[in-house]
Coordinates of C-alpha atoms in Angstrom, one line a residue:
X1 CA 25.2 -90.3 -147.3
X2 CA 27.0 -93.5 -145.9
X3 CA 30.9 -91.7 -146.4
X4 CA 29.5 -88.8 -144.1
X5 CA 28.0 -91.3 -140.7
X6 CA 30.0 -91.9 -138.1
X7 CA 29.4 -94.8 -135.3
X8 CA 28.9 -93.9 -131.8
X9 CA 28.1 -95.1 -128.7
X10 CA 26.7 -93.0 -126.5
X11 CA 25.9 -93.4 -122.9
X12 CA 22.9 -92.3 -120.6
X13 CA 23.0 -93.4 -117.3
X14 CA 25.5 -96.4 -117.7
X15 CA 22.9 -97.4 -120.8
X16 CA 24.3 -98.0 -124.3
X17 CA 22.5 -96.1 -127.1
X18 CA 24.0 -96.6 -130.1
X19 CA 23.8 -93.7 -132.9
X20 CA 25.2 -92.1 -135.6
X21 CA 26.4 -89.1 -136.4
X22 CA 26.0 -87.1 -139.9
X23 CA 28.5 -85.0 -140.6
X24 CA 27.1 -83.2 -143.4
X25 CA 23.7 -82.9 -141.5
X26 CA 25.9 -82.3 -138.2
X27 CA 22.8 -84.5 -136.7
X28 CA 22.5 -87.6 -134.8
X29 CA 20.4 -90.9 -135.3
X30 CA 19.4 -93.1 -132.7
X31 CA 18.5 -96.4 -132.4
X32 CA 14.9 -96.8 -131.0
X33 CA 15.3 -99.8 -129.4
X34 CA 18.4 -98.9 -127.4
X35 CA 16.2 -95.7 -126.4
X36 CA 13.1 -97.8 -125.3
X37 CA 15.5 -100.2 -123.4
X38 CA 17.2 -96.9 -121.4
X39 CA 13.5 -95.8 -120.6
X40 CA 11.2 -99.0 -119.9
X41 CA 11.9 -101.8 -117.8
X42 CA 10.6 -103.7 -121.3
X43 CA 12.1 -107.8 -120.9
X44 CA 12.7 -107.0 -124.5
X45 CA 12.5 -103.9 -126.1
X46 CA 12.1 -105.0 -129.8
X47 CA 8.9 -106.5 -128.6
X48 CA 7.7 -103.2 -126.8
X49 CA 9.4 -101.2 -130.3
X50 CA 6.9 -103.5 -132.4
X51 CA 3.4 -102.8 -130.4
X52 CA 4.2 -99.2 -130.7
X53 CA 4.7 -99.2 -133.5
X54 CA 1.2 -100.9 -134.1
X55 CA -0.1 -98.3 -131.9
X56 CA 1.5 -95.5 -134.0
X57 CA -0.1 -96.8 -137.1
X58 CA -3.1 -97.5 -135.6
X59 CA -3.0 -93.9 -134.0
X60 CA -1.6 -92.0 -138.5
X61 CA 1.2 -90.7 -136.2
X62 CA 3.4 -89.1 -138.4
X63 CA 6.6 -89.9 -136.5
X64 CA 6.2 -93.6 -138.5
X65 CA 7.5 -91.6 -141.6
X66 CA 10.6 -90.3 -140.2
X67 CA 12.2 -93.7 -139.6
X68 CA 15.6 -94.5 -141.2
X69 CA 16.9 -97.9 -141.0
X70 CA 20.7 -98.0 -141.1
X71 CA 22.8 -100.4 -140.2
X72 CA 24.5 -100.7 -136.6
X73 CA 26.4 -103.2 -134.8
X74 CA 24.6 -106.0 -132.6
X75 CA 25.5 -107.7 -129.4
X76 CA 26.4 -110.6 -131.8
X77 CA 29.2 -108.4 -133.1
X78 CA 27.1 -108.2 -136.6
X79 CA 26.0 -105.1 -138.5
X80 CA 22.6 -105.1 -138.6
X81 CA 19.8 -103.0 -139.8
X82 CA 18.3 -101.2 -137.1
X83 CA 15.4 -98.4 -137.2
X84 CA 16.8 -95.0 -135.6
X85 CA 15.5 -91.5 -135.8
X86 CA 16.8 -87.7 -135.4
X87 CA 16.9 -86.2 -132.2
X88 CA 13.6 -83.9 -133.3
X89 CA 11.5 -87.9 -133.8
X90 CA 13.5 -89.1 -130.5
X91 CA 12.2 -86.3 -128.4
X92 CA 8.4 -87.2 -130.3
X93 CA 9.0 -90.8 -129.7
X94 CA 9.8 -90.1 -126.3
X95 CA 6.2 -88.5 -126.0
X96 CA 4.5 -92.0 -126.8
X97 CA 6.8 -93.8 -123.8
X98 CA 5.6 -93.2 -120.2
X99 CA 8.9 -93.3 -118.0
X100 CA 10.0 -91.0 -115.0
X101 CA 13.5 -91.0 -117.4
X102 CA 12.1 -88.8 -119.9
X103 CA 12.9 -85.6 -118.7
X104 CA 16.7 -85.8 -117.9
X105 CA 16.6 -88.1 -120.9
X106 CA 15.7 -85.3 -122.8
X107 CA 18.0 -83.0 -121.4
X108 CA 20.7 -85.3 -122.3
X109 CA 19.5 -85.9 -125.5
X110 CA 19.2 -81.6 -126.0
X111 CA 22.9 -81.0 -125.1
X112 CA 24.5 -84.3 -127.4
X113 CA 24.1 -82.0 -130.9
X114 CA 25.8 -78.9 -129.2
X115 CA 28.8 -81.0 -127.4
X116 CA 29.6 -82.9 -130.9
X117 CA 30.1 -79.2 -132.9
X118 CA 31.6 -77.9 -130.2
X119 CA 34.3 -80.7 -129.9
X120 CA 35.2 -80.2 -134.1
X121 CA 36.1 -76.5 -133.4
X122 CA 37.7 -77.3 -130.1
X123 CA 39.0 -81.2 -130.2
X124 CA 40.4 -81.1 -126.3
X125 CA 36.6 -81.4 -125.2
X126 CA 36.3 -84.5 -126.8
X127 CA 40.0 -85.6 -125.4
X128 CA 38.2 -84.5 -122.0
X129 CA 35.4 -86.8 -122.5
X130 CA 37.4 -89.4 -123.1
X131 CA 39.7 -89.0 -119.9
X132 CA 36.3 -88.3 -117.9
X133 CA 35.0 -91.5 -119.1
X134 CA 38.1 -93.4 -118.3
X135 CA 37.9 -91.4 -114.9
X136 CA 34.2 -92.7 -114.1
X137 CA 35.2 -96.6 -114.9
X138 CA 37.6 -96.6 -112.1
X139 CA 41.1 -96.5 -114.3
X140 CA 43.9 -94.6 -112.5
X141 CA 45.4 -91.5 -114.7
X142 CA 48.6 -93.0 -114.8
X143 CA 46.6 -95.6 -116.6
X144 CA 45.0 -93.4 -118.9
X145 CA 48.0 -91.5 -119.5
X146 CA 48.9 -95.2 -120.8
X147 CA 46.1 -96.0 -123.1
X148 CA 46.1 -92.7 -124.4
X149 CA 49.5 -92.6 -125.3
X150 CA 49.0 -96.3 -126.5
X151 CA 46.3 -95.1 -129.2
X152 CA 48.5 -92.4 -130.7
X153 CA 51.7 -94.8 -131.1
X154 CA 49.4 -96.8 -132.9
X155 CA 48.4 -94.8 -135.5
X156 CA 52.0 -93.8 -135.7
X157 CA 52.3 -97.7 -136.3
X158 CA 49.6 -98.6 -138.9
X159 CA 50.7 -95.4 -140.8
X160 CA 54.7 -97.2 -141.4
X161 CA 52.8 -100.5 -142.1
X162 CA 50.6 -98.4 -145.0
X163 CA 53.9 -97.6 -146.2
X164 CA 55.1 -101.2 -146.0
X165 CA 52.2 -101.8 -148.5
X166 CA 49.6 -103.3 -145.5
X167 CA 46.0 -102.4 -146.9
X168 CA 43.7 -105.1 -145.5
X169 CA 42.4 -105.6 -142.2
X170 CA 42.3 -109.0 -141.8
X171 CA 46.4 -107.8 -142.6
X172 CA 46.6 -105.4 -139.7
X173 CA 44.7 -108.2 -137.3
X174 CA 48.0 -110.7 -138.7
X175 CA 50.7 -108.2 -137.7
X176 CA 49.0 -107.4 -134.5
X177 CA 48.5 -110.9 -133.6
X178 CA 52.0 -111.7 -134.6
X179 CA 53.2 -108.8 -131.3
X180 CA 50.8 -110.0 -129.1
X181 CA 52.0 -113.6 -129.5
X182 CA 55.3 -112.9 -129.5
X183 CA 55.3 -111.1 -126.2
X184 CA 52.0 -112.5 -124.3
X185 CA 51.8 -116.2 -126.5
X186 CA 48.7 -115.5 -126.9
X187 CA 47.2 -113.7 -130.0
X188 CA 44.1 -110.9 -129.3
X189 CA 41.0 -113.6 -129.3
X190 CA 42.8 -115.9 -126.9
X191 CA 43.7 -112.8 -124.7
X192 CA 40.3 -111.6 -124.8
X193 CA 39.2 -115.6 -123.8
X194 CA 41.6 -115.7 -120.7
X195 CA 40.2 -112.1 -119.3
X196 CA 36.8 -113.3 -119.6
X197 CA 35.8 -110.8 -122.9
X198 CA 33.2 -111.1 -125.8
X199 CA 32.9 -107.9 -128.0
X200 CA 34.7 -105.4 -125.5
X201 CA 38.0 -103.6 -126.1
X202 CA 41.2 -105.9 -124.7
X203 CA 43.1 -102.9 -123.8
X204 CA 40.8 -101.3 -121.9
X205 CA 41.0 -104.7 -119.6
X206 CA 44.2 -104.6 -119.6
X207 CA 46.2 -103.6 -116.5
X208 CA 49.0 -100.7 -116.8
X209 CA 51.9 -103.2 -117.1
X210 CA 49.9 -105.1 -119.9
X211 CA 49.1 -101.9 -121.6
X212 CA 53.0 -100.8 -121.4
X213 CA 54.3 -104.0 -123.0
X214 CA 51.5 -103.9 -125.2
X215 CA 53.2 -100.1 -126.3
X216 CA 56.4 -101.4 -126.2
X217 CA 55.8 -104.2 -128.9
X218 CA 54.1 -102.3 -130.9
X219 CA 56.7 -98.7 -130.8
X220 CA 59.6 -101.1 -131.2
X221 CA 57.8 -102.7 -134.5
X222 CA 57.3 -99.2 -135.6
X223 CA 60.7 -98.4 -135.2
X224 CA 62.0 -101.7 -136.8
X225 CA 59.9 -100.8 -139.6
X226 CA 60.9 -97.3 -140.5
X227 CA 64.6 -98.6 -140.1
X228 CA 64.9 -101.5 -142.4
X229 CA 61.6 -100.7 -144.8
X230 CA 59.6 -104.0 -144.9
X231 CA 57.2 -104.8 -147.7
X232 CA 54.2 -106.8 -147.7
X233 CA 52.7 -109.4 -145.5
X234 CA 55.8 -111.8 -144.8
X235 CA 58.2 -109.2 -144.8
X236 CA 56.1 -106.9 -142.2
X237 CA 55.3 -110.0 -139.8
X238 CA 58.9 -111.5 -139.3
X239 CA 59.4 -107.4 -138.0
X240 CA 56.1 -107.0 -135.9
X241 CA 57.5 -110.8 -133.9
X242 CA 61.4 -108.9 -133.8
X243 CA 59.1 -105.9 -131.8
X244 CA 56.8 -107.9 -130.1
X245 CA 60.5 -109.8 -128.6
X246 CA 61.6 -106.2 -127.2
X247 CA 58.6 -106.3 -125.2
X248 CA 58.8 -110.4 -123.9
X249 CA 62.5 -109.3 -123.0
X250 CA 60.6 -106.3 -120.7
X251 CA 58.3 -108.8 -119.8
X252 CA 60.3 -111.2 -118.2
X253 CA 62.5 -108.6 -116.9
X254 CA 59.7 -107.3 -115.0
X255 CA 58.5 -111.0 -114.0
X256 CA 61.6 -112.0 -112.7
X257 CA 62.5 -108.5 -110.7
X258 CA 58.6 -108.4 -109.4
X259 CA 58.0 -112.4 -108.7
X260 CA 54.4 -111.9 -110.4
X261 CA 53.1 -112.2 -113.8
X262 CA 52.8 -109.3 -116.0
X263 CA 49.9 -111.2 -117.7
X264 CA 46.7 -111.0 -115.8
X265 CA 43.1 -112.7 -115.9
X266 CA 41.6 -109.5 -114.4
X267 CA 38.9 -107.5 -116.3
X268 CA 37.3 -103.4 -116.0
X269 CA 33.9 -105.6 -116.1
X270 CA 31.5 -104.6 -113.9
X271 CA 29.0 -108.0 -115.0
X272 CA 30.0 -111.6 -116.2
X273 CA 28.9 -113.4 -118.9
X274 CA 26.8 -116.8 -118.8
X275 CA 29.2 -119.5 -119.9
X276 CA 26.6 -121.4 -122.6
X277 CA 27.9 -124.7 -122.3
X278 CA 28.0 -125.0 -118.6
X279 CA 24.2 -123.5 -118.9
X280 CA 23.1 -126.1 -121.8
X281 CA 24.0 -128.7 -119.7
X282 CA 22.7 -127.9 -116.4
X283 CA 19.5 -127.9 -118.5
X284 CA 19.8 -131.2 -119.4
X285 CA 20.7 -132.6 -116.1
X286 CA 17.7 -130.3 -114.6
X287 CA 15.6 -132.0 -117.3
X288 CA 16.9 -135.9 -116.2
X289 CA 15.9 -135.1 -112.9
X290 CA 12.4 -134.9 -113.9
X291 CA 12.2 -138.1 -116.0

């Protein structure tokens, strides 16, 4: 069943829920504790997910049998296993919460299983999602137009490096490393670090000149590519720090005709994350102040 699910990440009110989709089954599985999280004000779900669970058992609800565990991805990054359910044990699950959410939850969760068949036999709705999701973050469509346009050069981009005999990952993280660098000097983890990012996607932080370089480097590596016919590793990353130039020449073209950088700290992050260190050691000078 694994080669037929598909990851999603679906969103109820600003709230993650992360699922799955079966193809085969055209049917959806959720991940409990994401729903008890969108519906209780729970400190920590996986808590409230275990005493009803005890409840449940206690209670011979049925519902207990119609768990799947598959395995999603954490906040950590991680894939873990994670129990889910169908939509039909959702909306019974659903009946064991008390939450003024459950109705439009429920309505929500009622039109999910149309929208995804609907977008296979007519793939502009979900192309329409996407730009009314963009749309509801704040991005400008001249910035959307961007990233869109950005995501289709790219597969236009992996597809010669296939050809150029790329087959791992940790390959295509190299190569794209080696653009970034070569433009930004800085490769994807270190951009991520300077705009303040964990697990969330760089490009949607980036502004709309750093997305357009970004598709620069990488359309000019593409076109390097199918031009001289690189094969392997080596040969592939010597042409993805050629494109990634192109784009440091636009760069500093830009830079020098605008007087600002084309690089920028901002972020589409609408919370901020707790720097650990900083809060480790407040800790320990909170605790000296007591001794």
């Amino acid at each position: 069943m694994n080669n037929k699910l598909e990851t999603i990440s679906n969103l109820f009110e600003g709230n993650e829920i992360r699922s799955i989709w079966n193809s085969e089954k055209e049917e959806y599985y959720f991940s409990i504790v994401d729903i008890i999280a969108t519906l209780t004000n729970a400190k920590i779900p996986r808590n409230y997910w275990s005493d009803l669970k005890r409840k449940l058992i206690d209670e011979g609800s049925e519902l207990l049998e119609k768990i799947v565990q598959l395995k999603m991805k954490a906040q950590d990054g991680k894939m873990r296993t994670t129990d889910v359910l169908d939509t039909k044990g959702i909306f019974r699950l659903i009946e064991s919460i008390p939450s003024p959410k459950a109705e439009p939850f429920k309505l929500w969760l009622a039109n999910l299983g149309s929208e995804r068949i609907d977008e296979v036999f007519n793939p502009e709705i979900a192309a329409t999602r996407v730009v009314n999701y963009y749309r509801s973050k704040g991005y400008s469509d001249d910035w959307i137009k961007k990233r869109l346009i950005g995501i289709v050069d790219r597969f236009k981009l992996t597809d010669v490096w296939k050809d150029g005999g790329i087959e791992k990952p940790v390959e295509y993280a190299l190569l794209t490393n080696e653009i970034y660098k070569s433009w930004s000097g800085m490769k994807a983890s270190e951009y991520k670090e300077l705009k303040g990012l964990r697990k969330e996607s760089l490009r949607d932080n980036m502004t709309d000149i750093e997305v357009a370089l970004t598709n620069i480097g990488e359309i000019a590596t593409r076109d390097i590519a199918r031009e001289e016919r690189p094969q392997g590793l080596k040969e592939n990353l010597r042409v993805a720090k050629r494109g990634g130039g192109v784009a440091k020449g636009a760069r500093d073209l830009y830079e020098k005709e605008t007087k600002k950088s084309a690089i920028s700290k901002d972020n589409a992050l609408n919370y901020q994350y707790v720097d650990e260190q900083q809060k480790i050691e407040n800790k320990i000078i909170m605790k000296s102040n007591y001794l």
